[in-house]
Short mmCIF file of C-alpha atoms and ligand atoms in Angstrom, two decimals:
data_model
loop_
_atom_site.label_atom_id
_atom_site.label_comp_id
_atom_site.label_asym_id
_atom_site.label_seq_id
_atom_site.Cartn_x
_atom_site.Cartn_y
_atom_site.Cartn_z
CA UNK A 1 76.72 32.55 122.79
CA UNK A 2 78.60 35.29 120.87
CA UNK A 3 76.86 38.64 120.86
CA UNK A 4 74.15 39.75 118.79
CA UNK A 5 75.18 42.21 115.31
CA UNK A 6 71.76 43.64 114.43
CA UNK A 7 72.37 45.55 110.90
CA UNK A 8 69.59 48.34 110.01
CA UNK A 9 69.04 48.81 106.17
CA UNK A 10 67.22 52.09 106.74
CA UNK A 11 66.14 52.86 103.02
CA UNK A 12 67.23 50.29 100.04
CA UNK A 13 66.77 51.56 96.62
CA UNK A 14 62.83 50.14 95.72
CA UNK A 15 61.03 51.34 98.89
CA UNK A 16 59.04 54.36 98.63
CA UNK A 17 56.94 56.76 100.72
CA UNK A 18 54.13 55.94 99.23
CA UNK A 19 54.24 52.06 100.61
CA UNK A 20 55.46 53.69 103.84
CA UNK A 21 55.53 57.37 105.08
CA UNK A 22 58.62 56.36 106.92
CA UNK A 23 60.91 55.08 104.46
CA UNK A 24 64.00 58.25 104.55
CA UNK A 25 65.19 59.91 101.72
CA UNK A 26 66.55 63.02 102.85
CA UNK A 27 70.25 63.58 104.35
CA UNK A 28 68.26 64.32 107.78
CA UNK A 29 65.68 61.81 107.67
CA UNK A 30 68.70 59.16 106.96
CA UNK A 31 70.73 60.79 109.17
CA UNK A 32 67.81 60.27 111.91
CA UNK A 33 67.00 56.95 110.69
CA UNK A 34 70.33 55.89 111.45
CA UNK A 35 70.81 57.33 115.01
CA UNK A 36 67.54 56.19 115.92
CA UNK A 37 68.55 52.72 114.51
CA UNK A 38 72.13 52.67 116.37
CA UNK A 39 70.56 53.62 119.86
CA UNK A 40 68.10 51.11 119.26
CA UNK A 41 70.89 48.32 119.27
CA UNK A 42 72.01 48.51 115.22
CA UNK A 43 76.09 48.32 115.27
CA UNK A 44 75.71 48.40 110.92
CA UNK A 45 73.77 51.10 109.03
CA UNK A 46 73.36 49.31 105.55
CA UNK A 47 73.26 52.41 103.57
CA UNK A 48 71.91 53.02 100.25
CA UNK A 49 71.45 56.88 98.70
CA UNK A 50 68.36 58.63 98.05
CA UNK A 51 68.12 61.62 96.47
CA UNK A 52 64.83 63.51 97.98
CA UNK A 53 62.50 62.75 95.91
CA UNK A 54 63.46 59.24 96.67
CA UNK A 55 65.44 58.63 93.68
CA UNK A 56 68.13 55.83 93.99
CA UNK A 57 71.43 57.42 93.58
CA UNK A 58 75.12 55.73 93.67
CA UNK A 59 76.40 59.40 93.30
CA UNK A 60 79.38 59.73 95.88
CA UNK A 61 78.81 63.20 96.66
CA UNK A 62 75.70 62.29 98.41
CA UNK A 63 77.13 59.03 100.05
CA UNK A 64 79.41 61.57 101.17
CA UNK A 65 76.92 63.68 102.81
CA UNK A 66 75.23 60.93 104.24
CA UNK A 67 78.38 59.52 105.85
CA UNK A 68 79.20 62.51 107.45
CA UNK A 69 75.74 63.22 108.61
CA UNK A 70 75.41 60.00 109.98
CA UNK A 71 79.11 60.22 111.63
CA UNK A 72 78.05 63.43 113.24
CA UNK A 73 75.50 61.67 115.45
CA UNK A 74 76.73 58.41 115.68
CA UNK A 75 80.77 58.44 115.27
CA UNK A 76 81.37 54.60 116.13
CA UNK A 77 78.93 53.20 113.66
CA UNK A 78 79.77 50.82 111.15
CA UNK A 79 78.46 52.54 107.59
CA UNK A 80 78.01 49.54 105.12
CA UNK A 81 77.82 51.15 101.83
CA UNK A 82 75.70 49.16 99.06
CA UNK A 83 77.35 48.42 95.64
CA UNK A 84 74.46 46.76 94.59
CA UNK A 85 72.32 49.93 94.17
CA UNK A 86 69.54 50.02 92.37
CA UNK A 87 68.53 47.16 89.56
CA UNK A 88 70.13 48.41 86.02
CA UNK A 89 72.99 51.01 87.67
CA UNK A 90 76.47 50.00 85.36
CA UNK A 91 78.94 48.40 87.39
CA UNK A 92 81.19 51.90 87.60
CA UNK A 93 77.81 53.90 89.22
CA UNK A 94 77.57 50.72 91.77
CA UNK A 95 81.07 50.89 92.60
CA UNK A 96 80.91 54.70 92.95
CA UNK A 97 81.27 55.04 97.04
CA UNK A 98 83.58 52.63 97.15
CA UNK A 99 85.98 55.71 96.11
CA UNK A 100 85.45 57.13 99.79
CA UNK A 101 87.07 54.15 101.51
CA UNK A 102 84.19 53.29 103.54
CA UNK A 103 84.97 50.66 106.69
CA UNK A 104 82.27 48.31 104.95
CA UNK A 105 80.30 47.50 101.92
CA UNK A 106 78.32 44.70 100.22
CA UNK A 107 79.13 41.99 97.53
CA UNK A 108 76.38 40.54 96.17
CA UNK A 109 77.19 37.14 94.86
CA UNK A 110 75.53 36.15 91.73
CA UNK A 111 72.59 37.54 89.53
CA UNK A 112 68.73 36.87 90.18
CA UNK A 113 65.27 37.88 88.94
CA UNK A 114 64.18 40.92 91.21
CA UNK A 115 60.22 40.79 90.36
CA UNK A 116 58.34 41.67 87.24
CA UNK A 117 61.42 42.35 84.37
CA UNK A 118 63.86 43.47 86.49
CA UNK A 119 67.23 41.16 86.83
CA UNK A 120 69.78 42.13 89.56
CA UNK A 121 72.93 41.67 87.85
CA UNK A 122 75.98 40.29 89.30
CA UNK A 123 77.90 38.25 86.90
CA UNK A 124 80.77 36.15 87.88
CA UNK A 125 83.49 39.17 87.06
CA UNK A 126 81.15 41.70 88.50
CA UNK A 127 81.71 40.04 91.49
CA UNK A 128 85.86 39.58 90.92
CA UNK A 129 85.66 43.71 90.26
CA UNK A 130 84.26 44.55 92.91
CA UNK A 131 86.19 42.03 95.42
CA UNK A 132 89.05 43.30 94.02
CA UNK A 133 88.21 46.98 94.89
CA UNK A 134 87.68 46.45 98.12
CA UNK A 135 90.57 44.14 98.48
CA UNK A 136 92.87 46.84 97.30
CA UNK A 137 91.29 49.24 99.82
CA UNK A 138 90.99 46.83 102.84
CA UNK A 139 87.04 47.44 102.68
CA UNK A 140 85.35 44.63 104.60
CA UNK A 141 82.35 43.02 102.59
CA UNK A 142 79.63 41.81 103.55
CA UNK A 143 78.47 38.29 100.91
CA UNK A 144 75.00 39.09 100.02
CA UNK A 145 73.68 36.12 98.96
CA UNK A 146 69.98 35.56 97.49
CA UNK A 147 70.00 31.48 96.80
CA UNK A 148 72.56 28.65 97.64
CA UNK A 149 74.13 29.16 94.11
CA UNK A 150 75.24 32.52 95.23
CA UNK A 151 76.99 30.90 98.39
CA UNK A 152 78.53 28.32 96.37
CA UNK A 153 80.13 31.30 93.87
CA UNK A 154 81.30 32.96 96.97
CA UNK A 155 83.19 29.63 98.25
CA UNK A 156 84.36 29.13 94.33
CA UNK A 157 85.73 32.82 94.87
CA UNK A 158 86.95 32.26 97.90
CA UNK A 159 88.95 29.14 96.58
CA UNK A 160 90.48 31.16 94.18
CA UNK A 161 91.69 34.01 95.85
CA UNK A 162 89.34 36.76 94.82
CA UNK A 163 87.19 36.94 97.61
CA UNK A 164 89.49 36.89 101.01
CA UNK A 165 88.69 35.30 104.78
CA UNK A 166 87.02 36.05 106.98
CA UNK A 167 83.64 35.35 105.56
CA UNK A 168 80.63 37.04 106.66
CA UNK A 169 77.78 36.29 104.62
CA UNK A 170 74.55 38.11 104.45
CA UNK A 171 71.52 35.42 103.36
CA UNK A 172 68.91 37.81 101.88
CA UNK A 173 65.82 35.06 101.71
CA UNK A 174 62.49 36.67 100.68
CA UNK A 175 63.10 38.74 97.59
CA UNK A 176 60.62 37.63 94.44
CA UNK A 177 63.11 35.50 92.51
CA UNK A 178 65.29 34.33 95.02
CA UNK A 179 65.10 31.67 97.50
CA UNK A 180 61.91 31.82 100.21
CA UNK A 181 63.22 32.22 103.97
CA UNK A 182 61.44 29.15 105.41
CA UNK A 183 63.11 27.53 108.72
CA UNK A 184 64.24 25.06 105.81
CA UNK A 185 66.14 27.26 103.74
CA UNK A 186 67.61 28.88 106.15
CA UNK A 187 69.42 25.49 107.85
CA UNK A 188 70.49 24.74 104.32
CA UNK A 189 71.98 27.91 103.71
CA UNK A 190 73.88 28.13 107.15
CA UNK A 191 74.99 24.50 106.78
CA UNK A 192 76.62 25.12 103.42
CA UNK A 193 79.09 27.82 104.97
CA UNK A 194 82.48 27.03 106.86
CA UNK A 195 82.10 26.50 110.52
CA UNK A 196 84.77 29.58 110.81
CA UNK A 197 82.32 31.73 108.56
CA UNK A 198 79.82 34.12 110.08
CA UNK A 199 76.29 35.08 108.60
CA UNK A 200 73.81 37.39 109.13
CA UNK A 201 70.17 36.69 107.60
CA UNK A 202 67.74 39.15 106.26
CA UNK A 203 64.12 38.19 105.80
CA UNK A 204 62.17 40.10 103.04
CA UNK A 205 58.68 41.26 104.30
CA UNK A 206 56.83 38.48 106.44
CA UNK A 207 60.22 36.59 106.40
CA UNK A 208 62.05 39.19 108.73
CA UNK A 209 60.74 38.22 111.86
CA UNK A 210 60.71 34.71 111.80
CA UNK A 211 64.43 34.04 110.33
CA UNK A 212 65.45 36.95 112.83
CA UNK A 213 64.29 33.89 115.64
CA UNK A 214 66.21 31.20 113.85
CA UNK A 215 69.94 33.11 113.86
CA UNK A 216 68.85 34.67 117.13
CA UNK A 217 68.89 30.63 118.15
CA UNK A 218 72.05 29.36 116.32
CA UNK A 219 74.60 32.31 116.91
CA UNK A 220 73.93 33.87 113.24
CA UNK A 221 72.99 37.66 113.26
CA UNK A 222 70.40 39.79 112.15
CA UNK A 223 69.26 42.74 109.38
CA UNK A 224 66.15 44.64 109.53
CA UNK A 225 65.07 47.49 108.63
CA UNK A 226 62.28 49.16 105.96
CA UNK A 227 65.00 48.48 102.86
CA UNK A 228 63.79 44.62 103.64
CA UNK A 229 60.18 45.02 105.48
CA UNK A 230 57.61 47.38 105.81
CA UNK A 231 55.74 46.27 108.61
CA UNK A 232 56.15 45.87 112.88
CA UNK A 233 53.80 42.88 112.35
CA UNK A 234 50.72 41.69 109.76
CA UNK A 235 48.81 45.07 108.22
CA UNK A 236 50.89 47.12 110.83
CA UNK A 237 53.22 49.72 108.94
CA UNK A 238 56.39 50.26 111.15
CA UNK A 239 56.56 53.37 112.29
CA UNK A 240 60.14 53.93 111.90
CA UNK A 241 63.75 52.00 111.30
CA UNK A 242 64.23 51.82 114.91
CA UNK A 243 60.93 49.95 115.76
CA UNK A 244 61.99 47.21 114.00
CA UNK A 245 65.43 47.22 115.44
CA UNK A 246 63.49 47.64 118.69
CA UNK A 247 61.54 44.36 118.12
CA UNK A 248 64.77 42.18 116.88
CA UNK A 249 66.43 43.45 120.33
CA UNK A 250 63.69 42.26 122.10
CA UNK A 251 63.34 38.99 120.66
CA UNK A 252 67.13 38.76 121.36
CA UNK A 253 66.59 39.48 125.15
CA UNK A 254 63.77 36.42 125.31
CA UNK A 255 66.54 33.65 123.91
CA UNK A 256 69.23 35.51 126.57
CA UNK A 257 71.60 37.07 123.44
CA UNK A 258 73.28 40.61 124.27
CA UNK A 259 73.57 42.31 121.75
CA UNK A 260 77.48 43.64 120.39
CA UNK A 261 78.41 47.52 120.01
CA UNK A 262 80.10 48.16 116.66
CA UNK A 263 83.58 48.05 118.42
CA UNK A 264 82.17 44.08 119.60
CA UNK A 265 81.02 43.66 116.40
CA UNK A 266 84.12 45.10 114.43
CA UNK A 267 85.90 42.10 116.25
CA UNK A 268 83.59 39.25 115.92
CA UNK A 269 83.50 40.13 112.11
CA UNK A 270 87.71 40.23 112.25
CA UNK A 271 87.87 43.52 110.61
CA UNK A 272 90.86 44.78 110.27
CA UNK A 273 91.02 48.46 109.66
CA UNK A 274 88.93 51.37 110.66
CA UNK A 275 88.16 53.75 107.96
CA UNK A 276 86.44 57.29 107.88
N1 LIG B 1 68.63 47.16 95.61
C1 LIG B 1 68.91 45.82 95.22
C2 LIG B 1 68.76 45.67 93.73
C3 LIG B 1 72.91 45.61 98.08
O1 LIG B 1 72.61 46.58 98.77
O2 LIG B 1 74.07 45.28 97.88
C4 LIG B 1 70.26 45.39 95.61
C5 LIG B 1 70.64 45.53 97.02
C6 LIG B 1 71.85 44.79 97.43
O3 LIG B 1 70.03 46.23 97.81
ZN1 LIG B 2 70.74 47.01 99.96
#
């Protein structure tokens, strides 16, 4: 089987200290996050901005210093920026570090209810803008999809042009509003992608573990990481990023999967250009 991309989404946008002393905010604790994370097997840092009182920030300056930081420690890295940011950031905020060329960076592919009254917006040409973006700058994306309708608008995109092969989709199963990540959702999901597609899953909270087994099994890859899950297992906190990357390795070495560098992964994902 192909090798094993494990993806580390170190801090997300809704996660806080207070739910778990080890979420990062700072440009040291991120920076340390993410080295502990890439040692630990992670060839992607998913990276959101923090500013450090936790704040979710799209501001490029900080991407900026958190790029570099995390380049300083771990130079071969793949940094995938988010342009989903935080739920109600305008579309120009969310496209914000897109303006420092990064090698990668999500698309999230169609809008969903994100708990209580928040809605994550992503209409249809918030979707073509930032495609096109990245198109323009030869930014790899990553499909973040929450539901099979958002899989379906990436294939519609696809179709037409906007969004451009190869296809590497993320399913994100978990998240209060979107689909569950039961064994059942996730066959669904990976059955409704082309065969030359490749997909990564990411399991909110109790879902992390379980669908990390399933791609493990079928050749699909993996994101963890306190952005998506709190906890090593039930009413444990994680301690840190890299425990959980820790655990996913392991369960990769039981089913016999290596696991891919980031210059393996660059190539299984086809991307094309390296950027700073
Ligand atoms: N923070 C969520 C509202 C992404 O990184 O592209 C959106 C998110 C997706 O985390
Ligand atoms: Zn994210």
């Amino acid at each position: 089987m192909n090798k094993l991309i494990i993806t580390c989404a170190i801090t997300g946008a809704e996660v806080t200290k207070s739910m778990n002393p080890a979420v990062p905010y700072t440009v040291p604790e991120i920076q340390e996050a993410a080295y502990e994370a890439y040692l630990a097997g992670a060839s992607i840092i998913h990276l959101h901005a923090r500013l450090d009182d936790g704040t979710p920030t799209q501001d490029r300056k900080r991407y900026q210093e958190l790029i570099n930081a995390i380049r300083e420690k771990a130079p071969d890295v793949i940094i995938q920026v988010s342009t989903g940011g935080a739920v109600g950031m305008t579309r120009s905020e969310r496209g914000a570090p897109l303006e420092l060329d990064p090698e990668m960076a999500t698309l999230d592919c169609g809008t969903l209810n994100f708990g209580g009254d928040d809605i994550f917006i992503n209409t249809e040409n918030d979707i073509i803008h930032f495609a096109t973006l990245m198109n323009q700058k030869g930014i790899h994306y990553e499909l973040e999809c929450f539901e099979k309708g958002h899989v379906d608008m990436a294939l519609r995109l696809n179709k037409k042009g906007f969004i451009k092969d190869p296809l590497h989709f993320s399913f994100v199963l978990g998240v209060n509003g979107g689909m569950t990540g039961e064994e059942r959702d996730f066959r669904f999901l990976k059955d409704s992608i082309p065969a030359n597609a490749t997909f990564s899953v990411a399991g909110i909270g109790r879902y992390e573990f379980p669908l990390a087994r399933y791609a493990i099994q079928t050749g699909g890859h993996v994101r963890v990481g306190l952005e998506d899950n709190l906890y090593l297992e039930k009413n444990v906190l994680a301690k840190s990023n890299r425990e959980l990357v820790e655990k996913v390795a392991g369960i990769a070495k039981e089913f016999g999967r290596m696991i891919a560098t980031p210059e393996e992964a660059r190539v299984i994902l086809g991307m094309e250009k390296r950027h700073g």
